[in-house]
Short mmCIF file of C-alpha atoms in Angstrom, two decimals:
data_model
loop_
_atom_site.label_atom_id
_atom_site.label_comp_id
_atom_site.label_asym_id
_atom_site.label_seq_id
_atom_site.Cartn_x
_atom_site.Cartn_y
_atom_site.Cartn_z
CA MET B 145 -22.04 15.05 33.55
CA SER B 146 -18.13 15.24 33.71
CA ALA B 147 -16.49 17.90 31.49
CA LEU B 148 -15.31 17.25 28.04
CA THR B 149 -11.48 16.77 27.81
CA PRO B 150 -9.83 19.18 25.14
CA ASP B 151 -9.44 16.12 22.76
CA GLN B 152 -13.44 15.48 23.04
CA CYS B 153 -13.73 19.07 21.96
CA ARG B 154 -11.47 18.81 18.89
CA GLN B 155 -12.95 17.96 15.52
CA VAL B 156 -11.99 16.28 11.99
CA LEU B 157 -12.72 18.55 9.09
CA ILE B 158 -12.85 17.95 5.60
CA TYR B 159 -10.94 20.66 3.68
CA ALA B 160 -12.31 20.90 -0.04
CA PRO B 161 -12.36 24.47 -1.30
CA GLU B 162 -13.05 23.08 -4.92
CA GLU B 163 -14.87 19.83 -3.99
CA SER B 164 -17.81 20.18 -6.24
CA GLU B 165 -15.59 20.60 -9.31
CA PHE B 166 -13.79 17.37 -8.72
CA THR B 167 -15.83 14.76 -7.12
CA THR B 168 -18.71 12.60 -7.80
CA GLN B 169 -21.32 11.67 -4.99
CA HIS B 170 -19.66 8.34 -4.09
CA GLU B 171 -16.52 10.18 -3.83
CA ARG B 172 -17.92 12.78 -1.49
CA ALA B 173 -19.60 10.19 0.61
CA GLY B 174 -16.45 8.09 0.88
CA ARG B 175 -14.58 11.27 2.07
CA VAL B 176 -17.15 11.83 4.76
CA GLU B 177 -16.90 8.16 6.10
CA LEU B 178 -13.38 8.60 5.98
CA ALA B 179 -13.31 11.58 8.13
CA ARG B 180 -15.72 9.68 10.52
CA GLN B 181 -13.25 6.68 10.90
CA LEU B 182 -10.51 8.98 11.17
CA GLY B 183 -12.39 10.69 14.23
CA ALA B 184 -12.97 7.49 15.89
CA LEU B 185 -9.11 6.70 15.73
CA LYS B 186 -8.46 9.93 17.23
CA GLY B 187 -11.44 10.22 19.49
CA PHE B 188 -12.50 13.36 17.96
CA GLU B 189 -16.01 14.54 16.61
CA PHE B 190 -16.53 14.80 12.74
CA GLY B 191 -17.34 18.41 12.04
CA GLY B 192 -18.22 18.33 8.40
CA LEU B 193 -16.72 20.70 5.89
CA TRP B 194 -14.18 23.37 7.17
CA ASP B 195 -15.18 27.04 7.01
CA GLN B 196 -14.15 30.29 8.62
CA SER B 197 -16.43 29.72 11.66
CA HIS B 198 -13.99 26.91 12.88
CA PHE B 199 -11.21 29.45 13.83
CA ARG B 200 -13.33 29.98 17.01
CA GLN B 201 -13.02 26.24 18.00
CA ALA B 202 -10.42 24.13 19.07
CA LYS B 203 -7.56 23.18 16.76
CA PRO B 204 -9.25 20.86 14.02
CA TYR B 205 -7.47 17.93 12.29
CA PHE B 206 -8.00 18.06 8.80
CA LEU B 207 -8.70 15.75 5.81
CA PRO B 208 -7.97 17.88 3.05
CA SER B 209 -9.18 16.87 -0.69
CA LYS B 210 -5.45 17.39 -2.19
CA ALA B 211 -1.97 18.24 -0.81
CA LEU B 212 -1.82 21.58 0.54
CA ARG B 213 -0.01 24.75 -0.62
CA PRO B 214 1.93 26.99 1.96
CA HIS B 215 -0.55 29.43 2.24
CA GLU B 216 -3.48 27.17 2.85
CA ALA B 217 -1.37 25.53 5.77
CA ILE B 218 -0.85 28.69 7.25
CA GLU B 219 -4.36 29.56 7.31
CA LEU B 220 -5.42 26.55 8.49
CA GLY B 221 -2.78 26.14 11.29
CA VAL B 222 -1.39 23.05 9.81
CA SER B 223 2.49 22.80 10.80
CA SER B 224 3.05 19.10 11.18
CA VAL B 225 1.92 15.56 10.57
CA ALA B 226 -0.01 15.98 13.73
CA ASP B 227 -2.73 18.21 12.02
CA LEU B 228 -3.88 16.46 8.79
CA TYR B 229 -4.13 13.07 7.10
CA GLY B 230 -2.42 13.84 4.03
CA GLY B 231 0.41 16.41 3.14
CA VAL B 232 1.90 19.92 2.10
CA VAL B 233 4.07 20.52 -0.71
CA PRO B 234 6.21 23.79 -1.20
CA HIS B 235 5.56 24.01 -4.99
CA ASP B 236 2.36 23.11 -6.94
CA PHE B 237 4.50 20.47 -9.22
CA VAL B 238 5.76 18.86 -6.16
CA ALA B 239 2.39 17.18 -5.77
CA THR B 240 2.29 16.11 -9.49
CA LYS B 241 4.01 13.24 -11.33
CA ALA B 242 6.55 15.90 -12.78
CA ILE B 243 8.96 15.74 -10.02
CA THR B 244 9.58 12.14 -10.96
CA HIS B 245 11.71 12.55 -13.92
CA GLY B 246 14.56 15.38 -14.84
CA LEU B 247 14.25 17.93 -17.58
CA ILE B 248 15.60 17.47 -21.28
CA THR B 249 18.52 19.77 -20.51
CA PRO B 250 19.49 21.87 -17.25
CA CYS B 251 18.58 25.08 -19.06
CA ALA B 252 15.10 23.76 -20.09
CA THR B 253 11.85 25.56 -18.93
CA ALA B 254 11.07 24.59 -15.33
CA PRO B 255 8.71 26.07 -12.61
CA ALA B 256 10.07 27.79 -9.54
CA GLY B 257 11.74 25.76 -6.85
CA TRP B 258 12.36 22.83 -9.32
CA SER B 259 15.02 20.58 -7.69
CA HIS B 260 17.76 19.26 -10.30
CA ALA B 261 19.05 17.24 -7.33
CA PHE B 262 16.01 15.41 -6.71
CA SER B 263 15.67 13.98 -10.27
CA THR B 264 18.98 12.92 -10.50
CA SER B 265 18.97 11.25 -7.07
CA VAL B 266 16.05 9.22 -7.89
CA GLN B 267 17.14 8.24 -11.56
CA GLU B 268 18.11 4.96 -10.50
CA VAL B 269 14.69 4.14 -9.03
CA VAL B 270 12.35 5.31 -11.72
CA LEU B 271 11.72 4.53 -15.20
CA PRO B 272 13.76 6.36 -18.07
CA GLY B 273 11.77 9.49 -18.69
CA ILE B 274 11.59 13.33 -19.08
CA SER B 275 9.27 15.88 -17.54
CA ALA B 276 8.80 19.04 -19.85
CA PHE B 277 6.99 22.26 -19.03
CA SER B 278 6.69 23.49 -22.69
CA ALA B 279 5.50 22.26 -25.79
CA GLU B 280 8.99 22.40 -27.42
CA ASP B 281 10.65 20.48 -24.51
CA GLY B 282 8.14 18.04 -24.82
CA MET B 283 8.58 17.38 -28.45
CA ALA B 284 12.40 17.13 -27.95
CA ALA B 285 11.96 14.81 -24.93
CA GLY B 286 9.61 12.55 -26.88
CA LEU B 287 12.15 12.49 -29.74
CA ALA B 288 14.88 11.41 -27.76
CA LEU B 289 12.99 8.69 -25.72
CA LEU B 290 11.51 7.38 -28.93
CA LYS B 291 14.74 6.42 -30.48
CA ARG B 292 14.83 3.39 -27.70
CA HIS B 293 11.42 2.42 -26.91
CA PRO B 294 7.44 3.29 -27.05
CA VAL B 295 6.91 6.30 -24.74
CA ARG B 296 4.01 6.82 -22.16
CA CYS B 297 2.67 10.45 -22.24
CA LYS B 298 0.94 11.65 -19.04
CA PRO B 299 -0.60 14.94 -18.05
CA ALA B 300 1.37 15.71 -14.89
CA ASN B 301 -1.29 16.57 -12.81
CA ALA B 302 -3.98 14.02 -13.95
CA THR B 303 -4.91 11.13 -11.65
CA GLY B 304 -6.09 7.68 -12.29
CA GLY B 305 -4.21 7.08 -15.56
CA ARG B 306 -6.59 9.85 -17.23
CA GLY B 307 -5.33 11.51 -20.33
CA GLN B 308 -2.50 8.81 -20.86
CA ALA B 309 -1.56 7.31 -23.96
CA VAL B 310 1.46 5.33 -25.80
CA VAL B 311 3.09 6.71 -28.63
CA ARG B 312 5.26 5.07 -31.01
CA THR B 313 5.76 7.57 -33.92
CA MET B 314 6.69 11.26 -34.09
CA ALA B 315 3.17 11.83 -35.76
CA GLN B 316 1.59 10.43 -32.70
CA LEU B 317 3.75 12.62 -30.16
CA VAL B 318 3.03 15.63 -32.33
CA LYS B 319 -0.82 14.98 -31.95
CA TYR B 320 -0.76 13.96 -28.26
CA LEU B 321 1.10 17.34 -27.34
CA GLY B 322 -1.01 19.54 -29.73
CA ALA B 323 -4.12 17.92 -27.87
CA MET B 324 -2.63 18.81 -24.52
CA GLY B 325 -2.26 22.51 -25.55
CA GLU B 326 0.74 24.60 -24.59
CA ASP B 327 -1.08 26.46 -21.81
CA GLU B 328 -1.91 23.23 -20.21
CA ILE B 329 1.97 22.05 -20.60
CA ALA B 330 3.51 25.03 -19.36
CA THR B 331 0.89 25.34 -16.48
CA HIS B 332 1.28 21.70 -15.11
CA GLY B 333 3.99 20.01 -17.16
CA VAL B 334 3.86 16.63 -19.17
CA VAL B 335 5.55 13.35 -18.27
CA LEU B 336 7.17 10.98 -21.01
CA GLU B 337 8.78 8.00 -19.95
CA GLU B 338 9.44 4.40 -21.22
CA ASN B 339 6.15 2.15 -21.45
CA LEU B 340 6.06 -1.25 -19.94
CA SER B 341 4.19 -4.26 -20.94
CA GLN B 342 2.59 -7.29 -18.64
CA VAL B 343 2.89 -4.71 -15.70
CA GLN B 344 2.06 -5.38 -12.17
CA THR B 345 1.68 -2.10 -9.95
CA TRP B 346 2.43 -2.22 -6.43
CA SER B 347 1.39 0.35 -3.51
CA VAL B 348 3.90 1.15 -1.20
CA GLY B 349 3.63 3.68 1.49
CA VAL B 350 3.73 4.81 5.29
CA VAL B 351 0.70 6.43 6.87
CA GLU B 352 0.70 7.83 10.41
CA VAL B 353 -2.37 9.31 12.75
CA GLY B 354 -1.67 10.19 15.96
CA ASP B 355 0.92 7.60 18.01
CA ILE B 356 0.14 5.05 15.24
CA ARG B 357 2.45 4.34 12.51
CA ALA B 358 2.04 1.69 9.55
CA SER B 359 3.91 0.79 6.46
CA TYR B 360 2.48 -1.16 3.82
CA TYR B 361 2.75 -2.73 0.31
CA GLY B 362 0.25 -4.56 -2.07
CA LEU B 363 -1.57 -4.65 -5.21
CA GLN B 364 -3.92 -2.31 -6.93
CA ARG B 365 -6.79 -4.16 -8.78
CA MET B 366 -8.43 -2.82 -11.97
CA THR B 367 -12.07 -3.47 -12.42
CA ARG B 368 -14.73 -2.38 -15.33
CA ASP B 369 -17.25 0.53 -14.41
CA ASN B 370 -20.77 0.57 -15.45
CA ARG B 371 -19.89 1.65 -18.90
CA GLY B 372 -17.31 -0.99 -19.42
CA ARG B 373 -14.25 1.19 -19.00
CA ASN B 374 -10.93 0.27 -17.18
CA ALA B 375 -11.36 1.65 -13.50
CA TYR B 376 -10.03 1.65 -10.02
CA GLY B 377 -11.01 -1.31 -8.17
CA GLY B 378 -9.09 -1.23 -4.82
CA SER B 379 -6.16 -2.41 -3.41
CA SER B 380 -5.01 -5.36 -1.21
CA LEU B 381 -2.42 -4.39 1.25
CA VAL B 382 -0.04 -6.04 3.91
CA PHE B 383 0.69 -3.69 6.62
CA ALA B 384 3.54 -3.74 9.27
CA ARG B 385 3.48 -1.65 12.44
CA GLY B 386 6.24 1.01 12.05
CA GLY B 387 8.28 2.30 9.14
CA PHE B 388 9.73 1.04 5.89
CA ASP B 389 12.32 -0.95 7.88
CA ASP B 390 9.74 -2.93 9.71
CA LEU B 391 8.20 -3.53 6.33
CA LEU B 392 11.03 -4.79 4.98
CA GLY B 393 11.57 -7.30 7.93
CA LEU B 394 8.46 -9.11 6.64
CA ASP B 395 8.95 -12.46 4.76
CA ILE B 396 8.58 -10.92 1.26
CA THR B 397 9.49 -11.81 -2.41
CA VAL B 398 12.44 -10.14 -4.18
CA SER B 399 10.12 -8.17 -6.42
CA ILE B 400 8.22 -6.84 -3.55
CA ARG B 401 11.60 -6.21 -1.90
CA ALA B 402 12.68 -3.73 -4.86
CA ALA B 403 9.56 -1.89 -4.80
CA ILE B 404 9.85 -1.07 -1.18
CA ASP B 405 13.46 -0.05 -1.45
CA GLN B 406 12.81 1.97 -4.45
CA ALA B 407 9.76 3.69 -2.69
CA ARG B 408 12.01 4.28 0.41
CA HIS B 409 14.63 5.81 -1.49
CA TYR B 410 12.25 8.18 -3.51
CA ASP B 411 10.51 9.14 -0.13
CA GLN B 412 13.80 10.07 1.80
CA THR B 413 15.00 12.00 -1.32
CA ALA B 414 11.68 14.12 -1.46
CA PHE B 415 11.95 15.16 1.93
CA SER B 416 15.58 16.00 1.58
CA CYS B 417 15.14 17.90 -1.74
CA PHE B 418 11.93 19.93 -0.83
CA PRO B 419 12.16 21.82 2.48
CA GLY B 420 8.79 22.32 3.69
CA LEU B 421 7.23 19.02 2.58
CA ILE B 422 4.98 17.59 5.33
CA ALA B 423 3.07 14.31 4.82
CA SER B 424 1.43 12.11 7.15
CA ARG B 425 0.18 9.97 4.42
CA ARG B 426 2.96 8.94 1.81
CA ASN B 427 1.86 6.64 -0.97
CA TYR B 428 4.04 5.53 -4.01
CA ASP B 429 3.18 3.62 -7.32
CA VAL B 430 5.72 1.24 -8.07
CA VAL B 431 5.39 -0.62 -11.71
CA GLN B 432 6.96 -3.53 -12.58
CA GLY B 433 6.99 -5.19 -16.27
CA LEU B 434 8.76 -5.82 -19.41
CA ASN B 435 10.16 -2.73 -21.44
CA GLY B 436 10.47 -3.04 -25.30
CA GLN B 437 13.26 -5.20 -25.44
CA GLY B 438 11.66 -7.82 -23.13
CA GLN B 439 13.96 -6.84 -19.94
CA TRP B 440 12.28 -6.76 -16.24
CA GLN B 441 12.33 -3.17 -14.97
CA SER B 442 10.73 -1.90 -11.87
CA GLY B 443 10.24 1.85 -10.95
CA VAL B 444 8.66 4.63 -8.95
CA LEU B 445 5.89 6.22 -11.29
CA GLU B 446 4.56 8.74 -8.78
CA GLN B 447 3.72 9.90 -5.17
CA SER B 448 0.51 10.75 -3.33
CA TRP B 449 0.59 12.92 -0.36
CA ARG B 450 -3.16 13.31 -0.05
CA VAL B 451 -6.10 11.05 0.41
CA GLY B 452 -6.30 8.04 -2.16
CA GLY B 453 -7.88 4.99 -3.33
CA ALA B 454 -6.02 2.89 -0.48
CA SER B 455 -7.05 5.31 2.46
CA SER B 456 -9.87 3.17 3.45
CA ALA B 457 -7.72 0.27 4.10
CA GLU B 458 -4.78 2.07 5.74
CA VAL B 459 -7.42 3.68 8.25
CA ALA B 460 -8.76 0.21 9.06
CA ALA B 461 -5.19 -1.42 9.67
CA LEU B 462 -4.26 1.76 11.87
CA GLN B 463 -7.55 0.99 13.89
CA ILE B 464 -6.56 -2.73 14.33
CA PHE B 465 -2.81 -1.44 15.29
CA GLN B 466 -4.45 0.64 18.02
CA ALA B 467 -6.98 -1.83 19.38
CA ARG B 468 -4.53 -4.63 19.48
CA PRO B 469 -0.98 -3.59 20.30
CA LYS B 470 0.55 -6.81 20.21
CA ILE B 471 -0.30 -7.49 16.59
CA GLY B 472 2.59 -6.52 14.24
CA SER B 473 1.11 -7.09 10.63
CA VAL B 474 -2.25 -7.19 9.40
CA ARG B 475 -4.00 -7.57 5.87
CA ALA B 476 -6.69 -4.78 4.83
CA SER B 477 -8.25 -4.16 1.51
CA SER B 478 -10.07 -1.09 -0.08
CA VAL B 479 -12.88 -2.58 -2.36
CA GLU B 480 -14.65 -0.70 -5.28
CA VAL B 481 -17.21 -2.65 -6.90
CA TYR B 482 -19.63 -1.29 -10.06
CA GLY B 483 -23.07 -2.78 -10.47
CA ASN B 484 -24.89 -4.87 -7.70
CA CYS B 485 -22.89 -6.07 -4.81
CA THR B 486 -23.59 -6.77 -1.08
CA PRO B 487 -20.72 -5.85 1.28
CA PRO B 488 -19.66 -8.86 3.25
CA PRO B 489 -19.70 -9.05 6.97
CA GLY B 490 -17.46 -7.20 8.89
CA ALA B 491 -16.76 -4.69 6.02
CA VAL B 492 -16.85 -0.83 6.80
CA VAL B 493 -19.01 0.66 3.97
CA TYR B 494 -18.21 3.81 2.39
CA PHE B 495 -20.65 3.85 -0.20
CA HIS B 496 -23.46 1.64 -1.11
CA GLY B 497 -25.99 2.79 -3.62
CA HIS B 498 -26.63 4.68 -7.15
CA ASP B 499 -24.05 7.67 -7.81
CA ALA B 500 -25.73 9.98 -10.73
CA ASP B 501 -22.50 9.77 -12.54
CA ALA B 502 -21.06 6.57 -11.75
CA GLY B 503 -24.46 4.43 -11.73
CA PRO B 504 -24.71 1.65 -8.93
CA ILE B 505 -21.35 1.26 -7.08
CA THR B 506 -20.30 -0.05 -3.66
CA LYS B 507 -17.18 0.94 -1.81
CA TYR B 508 -15.87 -0.73 1.32
CA SER B 509 -12.68 -1.39 3.39
CA ILE B 510 -12.25 -5.13 5.11
CA VAL B 511 -9.66 -6.37 7.41
CA GLU B 512 -8.61 -10.19 7.04
CA LYS B 513 -10.86 -12.25 9.42
CA ASN B 514 -8.17 -13.24 12.14
CA GLY B 515 -6.55 -9.64 12.08
CA HIS B 516 -3.24 -10.86 11.09
CA ALA B 517 -1.30 -10.73 7.77
CA ASP B 518 -0.45 -14.24 6.49
CA VAL B 519 3.02 -13.47 5.57
#
């Protein structure tokens, strides 16, 4: 038997120090399957959850449950995009929605490391909005914005639309901020921005694993969960081999081009303004719709430098690019279906069964039958 190469000794490890507090059964199972798929892509074994014993082994490749902080990156030995699927942020707020907008005044309360330069530079590619880190600043910001349009209020660190509300009056604003509480606002921040109607939300991003790099755009789908509530239903994405410039080289509509251009500017500015930012998975939500005056608007809502709902489609596309070097574009989807569902032939199943919290749910990725994007 031949000896194992150094890469064959390396492992993909899930880093999730607070996993039990955050995720459901189907999310944990999906994370494990994603780690296995990343291992297949890199030629590494799947080694399970990280613990201290892994320090004695060959340098792992990490799949973190969230963007790492500097002390975690140092502890794990993560120093570049080659070491993880996800990102490292220099300050906690950089991983949240709060970085998207500026403060109500230059002297407003802000966390350490705040970049006025970033919010100024991205002002033209995001919706009108303000971030606040005190209840007083949040009230002032909300009142200023309410003079022009209804305001969407969002906890800065929440995901999946959780905790959001549209306010139209001062009384509603007071109630919302009061329910959030001063401690939550001071710790994580609150975002207040122009609310749009008739919206379409694009996912735009770049992902890099090993020597394979791909960029993409596509639409998120909403569905109903087993209790009839709105829930994420997956993403249908078009991938180009390479970066944003390669993606813009595809045959795309004016609105898609606008979304990609805005995401690219936001991306470039973030890496310019936040030294120490590392990300092999860079995803941006771009919303397009009508404002209160019926005018069409487009802007980046937030960033994600961690594993996300579209990650299974991202890895599926990277696998196609790796296996078929002559292919320049691919269509791939991540799908989440509540209730009874039979995955289609060719799907990579991430979860199929009954989740104790969510009920019956199926999650899978699927690549276009011919492996090409019809663009």
